PDB file of C-alpha atoms in Angstrom:
ATOM      1  CA  UNK A   1      -0.018  -0.051  -0.047  1.00 78.00           C
ATOM      2  CA  UNK A   2       3.073   2.259   0.228  1.00 76.00           C
ATOM      3  CA  UNK A   3       3.538   2.233  -3.626  1.00 77.00           C
ATOM      4  CA  UNK A   4       1.926   4.597  -6.186  1.00 73.00           C
ATOM      5  CA  UNK A   5      -0.105   6.468  -3.374  1.00 78.00           C
ATOM      6  CA  UNK A   6      -2.431   3.511  -2.977  1.00 84.00           C
ATOM      7  CA  UNK A   7      -2.721   4.248   0.917  1.00 87.00           C
ATOM      8  CA  UNK A   8      -3.849   7.875   0.199  1.00 89.00           C
ATOM      9  CA  UNK A   9      -6.359   6.443  -2.389  1.00 87.00           C
ATOM     10  CA  UNK A  10      -7.676   3.890   0.212  1.00 89.00           C
ATOM     11  CA  UNK A  11      -8.000   6.668   2.849  1.00 91.00           C
ATOM     12  CA  UNK A  12     -10.021   8.701   0.272  1.00 92.00           C
ATOM     13  CA  UNK A  13     -12.317   5.752  -0.263  1.00 91.00           C
ATOM     14  CA  UNK A  14     -12.720   5.367   3.481  1.00 93.00           C
ATOM     15  CA  UNK A  15     -13.449   9.091   3.834  1.00 94.00           C
ATOM     16  CA  UNK A  16     -16.180   8.817   1.115  1.00 93.00           C
ATOM     17  CA  UNK A  17     -17.815   5.917   2.905  1.00 94.00           C
ATOM     18  CA  UNK A  18     -17.841   7.613   6.196  1.00 95.00           C
ATOM     19  CA  UNK A  19     -19.348  10.753   4.938  1.00 95.00           C
ATOM     20  CA  UNK A  20     -22.168   8.932   3.098  1.00 93.00           C
ATOM     21  CA  UNK A  21     -23.298   7.189   6.277  1.00 94.00           C
ATOM     22  CA  UNK A  22     -26.860   7.886   7.422  1.00 91.00           C
ATOM     23  CA  UNK A  23     -27.606   8.689  11.072  1.00 88.00           C
ATOM     24  CA  UNK A  24     -29.537   5.386  11.322  1.00 89.00           C
ATOM     25  CA  UNK A  25     -26.273   3.526  10.476  1.00 92.00           C
ATOM     26  CA  UNK A  26     -23.890   2.016  12.992  1.00 94.00           C
ATOM     27  CA  UNK A  27     -20.241   1.560  11.979  1.00 96.00           C
ATOM     28  CA  UNK A  28     -16.566   0.824  12.855  1.00 96.00           C
ATOM     29  CA  UNK A  29     -13.213   1.114  11.157  1.00 97.00           C
ATOM     30  CA  UNK A  30     -10.517  -1.499  11.601  1.00 96.00           C
ATOM     31  CA  UNK A  31      -6.994  -1.114  10.266  1.00 95.00           C
ATOM     32  CA  UNK A  32      -4.632  -3.940  10.175  1.00 94.00           C
ATOM     33  CA  UNK A  33      -0.984  -4.641   9.351  1.00 92.00           C
ATOM     34  CA  UNK A  34       1.168  -6.603  11.794  1.00 92.00           C
ATOM     35  CA  UNK A  35      -1.341  -5.599  14.398  1.00 94.00           C
ATOM     36  CA  UNK A  36      -4.992  -4.809  14.293  1.00 95.00           C
ATOM     37  CA  UNK A  37      -6.259  -1.307  15.552  1.00 95.00           C
ATOM     38  CA  UNK A  38     -10.049  -0.658  15.692  1.00 96.00           C
ATOM     39  CA  UNK A  39     -11.498   2.884  15.756  1.00 97.00           C
ATOM     40  CA  UNK A  40     -13.900   1.676  18.582  1.00 95.00           C
ATOM     41  CA  UNK A  41     -14.416  -1.673  20.453  1.00 91.00           C
ATOM     42  CA  UNK A  42     -18.016  -1.799  19.193  1.00 92.00           C
ATOM     43  CA  UNK A  43     -20.362  -0.356  16.420  1.00 94.00           C
ATOM     44  CA  UNK A  44     -21.194   3.309  17.078  1.00 96.00           C
ATOM     45  CA  UNK A  45     -24.086   5.371  15.553  1.00 96.00           C
ATOM     46  CA  UNK A  46     -23.177   7.459  12.621  1.00 96.00           C
ATOM     47  CA  UNK A  47     -23.646  10.756  14.567  1.00 96.00           C
ATOM     48  CA  UNK A  48     -21.680  13.842  13.307  1.00 96.00           C
ATOM     49  CA  UNK A  49     -19.334  13.660  16.224  1.00 97.00           C
ATOM     50  CA  UNK A  50     -18.671   9.900  15.674  1.00 97.00           C
ATOM     51  CA  UNK A  51     -18.037  10.511  11.915  1.00 97.00           C
ATOM     52  CA  UNK A  52     -15.647  13.370  12.605  1.00 97.00           C
ATOM     53  CA  UNK A  53     -13.785  11.371  14.988  1.00 98.00           C
ATOM     54  CA  UNK A  54     -13.510   8.525  12.603  1.00 97.00           C
ATOM     55  CA  UNK A  55     -12.321  10.907   9.903  1.00 97.00           C
ATOM     56  CA  UNK A  56      -9.594  12.096  12.310  1.00 97.00           C
ATOM     57  CA  UNK A  57      -8.718   8.391  12.990  1.00 97.00           C
ATOM     58  CA  UNK A  58      -8.319   7.898   9.103  1.00 95.00           C
ATOM     59  CA  UNK A  59      -5.909  10.687   8.825  1.00 95.00           C
ATOM     60  CA  UNK A  60      -3.497   8.802  11.078  1.00 94.00           C
ATOM     61  CA  UNK A  61      -3.579   5.631   9.059  1.00 93.00           C
ATOM     62  CA  UNK A  62      -0.096   4.604   7.553  1.00 90.00           C
ATOM     63  CA  UNK A  63       1.054   1.820   5.354  1.00 87.00           C
ATOM     64  CA  UNK A  64       3.639  -0.834   6.681  1.00 85.00           C
ATOM     65  CA  UNK A  65       4.108  -4.106   8.522  1.00 86.00           C
ATOM     66  CA  UNK A  66       2.634  -7.505   7.803  1.00 89.00           C
ATOM     67  CA  UNK A  67      -0.945  -8.662   6.945  1.00 91.00           C
ATOM     68  CA  UNK A  68      -2.965  -9.997   9.904  1.00 94.00           C
ATOM     69  CA  UNK A  69      -6.022 -11.001   7.832  1.00 95.00           C
ATOM     70  CA  UNK A  70      -7.510 -13.519  10.323  1.00 96.00           C
ATOM     71  CA  UNK A  71      -7.394 -11.250  13.417  1.00 96.00           C
ATOM     72  CA  UNK A  72      -8.781  -8.278  11.285  1.00 96.00           C
ATOM     73  CA  UNK A  73     -11.755 -10.412  10.045  1.00 96.00           C
ATOM     74  CA  UNK A  74     -12.325 -11.366  13.667  1.00 96.00           C
ATOM     75  CA  UNK A  75     -12.327  -7.726  14.888  1.00 95.00           C
ATOM     76  CA  UNK A  76     -14.687  -6.796  11.972  1.00 95.00           C
ATOM     77  CA  UNK A  77     -17.185  -9.517  12.549  1.00 95.00           C
ATOM     78  CA  UNK A  78     -17.408  -9.748  16.282  1.00 92.00           C
ATOM     79  CA  UNK A  79     -19.504  -6.526  16.687  1.00 90.00           C
ATOM     80  CA  UNK A  80     -21.980  -7.801  14.128  1.00 91.00           C
ATOM     81  CA  UNK A  81     -23.214 -10.739  16.110  1.00 85.00           C
ATOM     82  CA  UNK A  82     -26.412  -8.985  17.054  1.00 80.00           C
ATOM     83  CA  UNK A  83     -27.099  -6.900  13.929  1.00 73.00           C
ATOM     84  CA  UNK A  84     -29.763  -4.144  13.318  1.00 78.00           C
ATOM     85  CA  UNK A  85     -30.571  -4.179   9.662  1.00 81.00           C
ATOM     86  CA  UNK A  86     -28.347  -5.834   7.077  1.00 87.00           C
ATOM     87  CA  UNK A  87     -24.672  -6.108   8.394  1.00 92.00           C
ATOM     88  CA  UNK A  88     -21.898  -5.617   5.926  1.00 94.00           C
ATOM     89  CA  UNK A  89     -18.052  -5.591   5.896  1.00 96.00           C
ATOM     90  CA  UNK A  90     -15.973  -3.927   3.213  1.00 95.00           C
ATOM     91  CA  UNK A  91     -12.612  -5.656   3.522  1.00 94.00           C
ATOM     92  CA  UNK A  92      -9.638  -4.186   1.702  1.00 92.00           C
ATOM     93  CA  UNK A  93      -6.069  -5.728   1.577  1.00 90.00           C
ATOM     94  CA  UNK A  94      -3.108  -5.584  -0.617  1.00 86.00           C
ATOM     95  CA  UNK A  95      -1.287  -8.797   0.498  1.00 79.00           C
ATOM     96  CA  UNK A  96      -1.229 -12.429   1.561  1.00 88.00           C
ATOM     97  CA  UNK A  97      -1.876 -13.489   5.185  1.00 91.00           C
ATOM     98  CA  UNK A  98       1.550 -13.283   6.864  1.00 92.00           C
ATOM     99  CA  UNK A  99       0.817 -12.560  10.495  1.00 92.00           C
ATOM    100  CA  UNK A 100      -0.953 -14.932  12.975  1.00 94.00           C
ATOM    101  CA  UNK A 101      -3.122 -17.639  11.171  1.00 95.00           C
ATOM    102  CA  UNK A 102      -1.873 -17.927   7.595  1.00 94.00           C
ATOM    103  CA  UNK A 103      -3.683 -21.176   6.452  1.00 95.00           C
ATOM    104  CA  UNK A 104      -6.417 -20.284   4.046  1.00 94.00           C
ATOM    105  CA  UNK A 105      -8.881 -23.040   4.969  1.00 95.00           C
ATOM    106  CA  UNK A 106      -8.530 -22.110   8.695  1.00 96.00           C
ATOM    107  CA  UNK A 107      -9.152 -18.435   7.921  1.00 96.00           C
ATOM    108  CA  UNK A 108     -12.205 -19.242   5.892  1.00 96.00           C
ATOM    109  CA  UNK A 109     -13.566 -21.493   8.591  1.00 96.00           C
ATOM    110  CA  UNK A 110     -12.938 -18.854  11.151  1.00 96.00           C
ATOM    111  CA  UNK A 111     -14.740 -16.248   9.230  1.00 96.00           C
ATOM    112  CA  UNK A 112     -17.702 -18.433   8.816  1.00 95.00           C
ATOM    113  CA  UNK A 113     -17.794 -19.399  12.511  1.00 95.00           C
ATOM    114  CA  UNK A 114     -17.490 -15.856  13.692  1.00 95.00           C
ATOM    115  CA  UNK A 115     -20.281 -14.631  11.390  1.00 94.00           C
ATOM    116  CA  UNK A 116     -23.582 -15.930  12.957  1.00 92.00           C
ATOM    117  CA  UNK A 117     -25.444 -12.919  11.688  1.00 90.00           C
ATOM    118  CA  UNK A 118     -24.493 -13.661   8.095  1.00 91.00           C
ATOM    119  CA  UNK A 119     -22.939 -10.333   7.462  1.00 94.00           C
ATOM    120  CA  UNK A 120     -22.199  -9.785   3.672  1.00 94.00           C
ATOM    121  CA  UNK A 121     -18.382  -9.354   3.033  1.00 95.00           C
ATOM    122  CA  UNK A 122     -17.320  -7.379   0.078  1.00 94.00           C
ATOM    123  CA  UNK A 123     -13.649  -7.975  -0.540  1.00 92.00           C
ATOM    124  CA  UNK A 124     -11.205  -5.779  -2.485  1.00 91.00           C
ATOM    125  CA  UNK A 125      -7.734  -7.054  -3.483  1.00 90.00           C
ATOM    126  CA  UNK A 126      -5.309  -4.280  -4.221  1.00 88.00           C
ATOM    127  CA  UNK A 127      -2.367  -4.969  -6.699  1.00 85.00           C
ATOM    128  CA  UNK A 128      -1.167  -8.494  -7.833  1.00 83.00           C
ATOM    129  CA  UNK A 129       0.353  -9.858  -4.542  1.00 82.00           C
ATOM    130  CA  UNK A 130      -3.007 -10.967  -3.082  1.00 87.00           C
ATOM    131  CA  UNK A 131      -4.552 -14.468  -2.505  1.00 90.00           C
ATOM    132  CA  UNK A 132      -7.470 -14.291  -5.025  1.00 91.00           C
ATOM    133  CA  UNK A 133      -8.727 -17.727  -3.981  1.00 93.00           C
ATOM    134  CA  UNK A 134      -9.023 -16.495  -0.479  1.00 94.00           C
ATOM    135  CA  UNK A 135     -10.914 -13.325  -1.368  1.00 93.00           C
ATOM    136  CA  UNK A 136     -13.283 -15.254  -3.845  1.00 93.00           C
ATOM    137  CA  UNK A 137     -14.363 -17.674  -1.260  1.00 94.00           C
ATOM    138  CA  UNK A 138     -14.602 -15.226   1.514  1.00 94.00           C
ATOM    139  CA  UNK A 139     -17.055 -13.147  -0.527  1.00 92.00           C
ATOM    140  CA  UNK A 140     -19.004 -16.062  -1.988  1.00 89.00           C
ATOM    141  CA  UNK A 141     -19.487 -17.797   1.341  1.00 91.00           C
ATOM    142  CA  UNK A 142     -20.675 -14.501   2.929  1.00 92.00           C
ATOM    143  CA  UNK A 143     -22.983 -13.718   0.016  1.00 89.00           C
ATOM    144  CA  UNK A 144     -21.014 -10.534  -0.874  1.00 89.00           C
ATOM    145  CA  UNK A 145     -18.955  -9.725  -3.852  1.00 88.00           C
ATOM    146  CA  UNK A 146     -15.172  -9.252  -4.667  1.00 88.00           C
ATOM    147  CA  UNK A 147     -13.232  -7.016  -6.972  1.00 90.00           C
ATOM    148  CA  UNK A 148      -9.557  -6.531  -7.662  1.00 91.00           C
ATOM    149  CA  UNK A 149      -7.782  -3.182  -8.203  1.00 89.00           C
ATOM    150  CA  UNK A 150      -4.767  -3.275 -10.630  1.00 86.00           C
ATOM    151  CA  UNK A 151      -1.742  -1.016  -9.706  1.00 81.00           C
ATOM    152  CA  UNK A 152      -2.918   1.373 -12.444  1.00 82.00           C
ATOM    153  CA  UNK A 153      -6.496   1.645 -11.105  1.00 86.00           C
ATOM    154  CA  UNK A 154      -8.064   4.003  -8.892  1.00 88.00           C
ATOM    155  CA  UNK A 155      -9.015   2.437  -5.474  1.00 88.00           C
ATOM    156  CA  UNK A 156     -11.126   5.292  -4.346  1.00 89.00           C
ATOM    157  CA  UNK A 157     -13.322   5.256  -7.379  1.00 89.00           C
ATOM    158  CA  UNK A 158     -14.002   1.463  -7.178  1.00 89.00           C
ATOM    159  CA  UNK A 159     -14.805   1.454  -3.513  1.00 90.00           C
ATOM    160  CA  UNK A 160     -16.903   4.519  -3.676  1.00 89.00           C
ATOM    161  CA  UNK A 161     -18.992   3.001  -6.613  1.00 87.00           C
ATOM    162  CA  UNK A 162     -19.618  -0.242  -4.639  1.00 88.00           C
ATOM    163  CA  UNK A 163     -20.474   1.673  -1.510  1.00 89.00           C
ATOM    164  CA  UNK A 164     -23.040   3.847  -3.450  1.00 87.00           C
ATOM    165  CA  UNK A 165     -24.652   0.630  -4.604  1.00 85.00           C
ATOM    166  CA  UNK A 166     -24.814  -1.408  -1.415  1.00 87.00           C
ATOM    167  CA  UNK A 167     -25.691   1.673   0.844  1.00 86.00           C
ATOM    168  CA  UNK A 168     -29.392   1.076  -0.231  1.00 83.00           C
ATOM    169  CA  UNK A 169     -30.465  -2.518   0.215  1.00 85.00           C
ATOM    170  CA  UNK A 170     -33.922  -3.079  -1.164  1.00 88.00           C
ATOM    171  CA  UNK A 171     -34.450  -6.845  -0.557  1.00 91.00           C
ATOM    172  CA  UNK A 172     -32.166  -9.158   1.409  1.00 91.00           C
ATOM    173  CA  UNK A 173     -32.344 -13.013   1.892  1.00 91.00           C
ATOM    174  CA  UNK A 174     -33.895 -13.220  -1.526  1.00 93.00           C
ATOM    175  CA  UNK A 175     -35.912 -16.417  -2.301  1.00 94.00           C
ATOM    176  CA  UNK A 176     -37.654 -17.155  -5.560  1.00 95.00           C
ATOM    177  CA  UNK A 177     -40.230 -19.852  -5.955  1.00 94.00           C
ATOM    178  CA  UNK A 178     -42.079 -21.080  -9.146  1.00 93.00           C
ATOM    179  CA  UNK A 179     -45.712 -22.323  -8.783  1.00 91.00           C
ATOM    180  CA  UNK A 180     -46.845 -24.866 -11.333  1.00 89.00           C
ATOM    181  CA  UNK A 181     -43.591 -25.069 -13.182  1.00 91.00           C
ATOM    182  CA  UNK A 182     -40.742 -27.672 -12.812  1.00 93.00           C
ATOM    183  CA  UNK A 183     -37.398 -25.959 -12.605  1.00 94.00           C
ATOM    184  CA  UNK A 184     -33.810 -27.339 -12.610  1.00 95.00           C
ATOM    185  CA  UNK A 185     -30.211 -26.172 -12.885  1.00 96.00           C
ATOM    186  CA  UNK A 186     -31.224 -22.781 -11.576  1.00 94.00           C
ATOM    187  CA  UNK A 187     -28.180 -20.580 -11.052  1.00 93.00           C
ATOM    188  CA  UNK A 188     -27.159 -18.948  -8.805  1.00 88.00           C
ATOM    189  CA  UNK A 189     -28.539 -21.451  -6.159  1.00 87.00           C
ATOM    190  CA  UNK A 190     -28.671 -18.771  -3.555  1.00 86.00           C
ATOM    191  CA  UNK A 191     -30.103 -15.454  -5.062  1.00 89.00           C
ATOM    192  CA  UNK A 192     -28.015 -12.426  -4.110  1.00 87.00           C
ATOM    193  CA  UNK A 193     -29.253  -9.454  -2.164  1.00 91.00           C
ATOM    194  CA  UNK A 194     -31.092  -6.785  -4.291  1.00 90.00           C
ATOM    195  CA  UNK A 195     -29.977  -3.186  -4.022  1.00 88.00           C
ATOM    196  CA  UNK A 196     -31.370  -0.069  -5.404  1.00 83.00           C
ATOM    197  CA  UNK A 197     -30.506   0.465  -9.082  1.00 82.00           C
ATOM    198  CA  UNK A 198     -29.524  -3.274  -9.514  1.00 84.00           C
ATOM    199  CA  UNK A 199     -31.258  -6.495 -10.680  1.00 87.00           C
ATOM    200  CA  UNK A 200     -31.066 -10.134  -9.951  1.00 87.00           C
ATOM    201  CA  UNK A 201     -30.842 -12.535 -12.843  1.00 92.00           C
ATOM    202  CA  UNK A 202     -31.620 -16.237 -12.534  1.00 94.00           C
ATOM    203  CA  UNK A 203     -30.653 -18.793 -15.201  1.00 95.00           C
ATOM    204  CA  UNK A 204     -32.094 -22.236 -15.558  1.00 95.00           C
ATOM    205  CA  UNK A 205     -34.334 -24.753 -17.243  1.00 95.00           C
ATOM    206  CA  UNK A 206     -38.069 -25.186 -16.952  1.00 93.00           C
ATOM    207  CA  UNK A 207     -40.731 -27.703 -17.972  1.00 92.00           C
ATOM    208  CA  UNK A 208     -44.315 -26.499 -18.270  1.00 88.00           C
ATOM    209  CA  UNK A 209     -46.255 -23.579 -19.870  1.00 88.00           C
ATOM    210  CA  UNK A 210     -49.229 -21.153 -19.487  1.00 92.00           C
ATOM    211  CA  UNK A 211     -49.817 -18.454 -16.798  1.00 93.00           C
ATOM    212  CA  UNK A 212     -48.350 -19.464 -13.476  1.00 94.00           C
ATOM    213  CA  UNK A 213     -47.122 -17.531 -10.339  1.00 95.00           C
ATOM    214  CA  UNK A 214     -43.611 -16.547  -9.352  1.00 95.00           C
ATOM    215  CA  UNK A 215     -43.198 -15.792  -5.849  1.00 96.00           C
ATOM    216  CA  UNK A 216     -40.326 -13.563  -4.583  1.00 95.00           C
ATOM    217  CA  UNK A 217     -39.701 -13.168  -0.797  1.00 95.00           C
ATOM    218  CA  UNK A 218     -37.054 -11.726   1.414  1.00 94.00           C
ATOM    219  CA  UNK A 219     -36.621  -9.151   4.052  1.00 90.00           C
ATOM    220  CA  UNK A 220     -36.982  -5.415   3.862  1.00 86.00           C
ATOM    221  CA  UNK A 221     -35.613  -3.515   7.018  1.00 76.00           C
ATOM    222  CA  UNK A 222     -35.531  -6.772   8.795  1.00 78.00           C
ATOM    223  CA  UNK A 223     -39.091  -7.596   8.198  1.00 87.00           C
ATOM    224  CA  UNK A 224     -40.520 -10.435   5.963  1.00 93.00           C
ATOM    225  CA  UNK A 225     -42.095  -9.540   2.642  1.00 95.00           C
ATOM    226  CA  UNK A 226     -43.594 -11.553  -0.024  1.00 95.00           C
ATOM    227  CA  UNK A 227     -44.458 -10.523  -3.630  1.00 95.00           C
ATOM    228  CA  UNK A 228     -46.364 -12.635  -6.290  1.00 96.00           C
ATOM    229  CA  UNK A 229     -46.209 -12.050  -9.977  1.00 95.00           C
ATOM    230  CA  UNK A 230     -48.089 -13.718 -12.868  1.00 95.00           C
ATOM    231  CA  UNK A 231     -45.907 -14.900 -15.607  1.00 92.00           C
ATOM    232  CA  UNK A 232     -46.839 -16.646 -18.829  1.00 93.00           C
ATOM    233  CA  UNK A 233     -44.370 -19.465 -19.827  1.00 91.00           C
ATOM    234  CA  UNK A 234     -43.683 -20.365 -23.422  1.00 85.00           C
ATOM    235  CA  UNK A 235     -43.217 -23.854 -24.720  1.00 76.00           C
TER     236      UNK A 235
END
């Protein structure tokens, strides 16, 4: 993160996210290198004073040291055990795990065990010296997404674009059921969350025809919602 001003870009992305928080949000910031340094021991409400204190915390971030990925994920996930709303983690790293637990399977198992609230993890790998396999599985198993930032790309732009999208969850824990139609090979098996301005596309095979119902269910603001649509299936 010391090369090509990457740490400055990362700090810019973090400032953007903090300044876009709504007062109903709760948040924390966890920095990690050889050691892990959280802004607070627990989530705090996004009041003006807390955001200003977090921005001051960001100004002191410096690049250097190792990469304590397992410990960092532990510090990020622990406060989300009893969530209000849809919990999310934006995880950004430029390296391989080198401090503490370094076994990829163990790190993934630990992340799953420490995430009873099913927080979504959105992972960013910066540069080429990252473990893409780890970030792919971390995001997939936590129903988030991953992206990779090349040395020539702008971290701040990519992170801010993702944050703008996920800041407005429309429907989480999405489930789709097809009445009167036999379906198979439907992908993805687990529908992703639906955010404002985005869409969910399911691909698969079906057997049947005529007008039938498609039922979409999920959570809106933590409350169960169901929607039913009439669909006419072709041959």
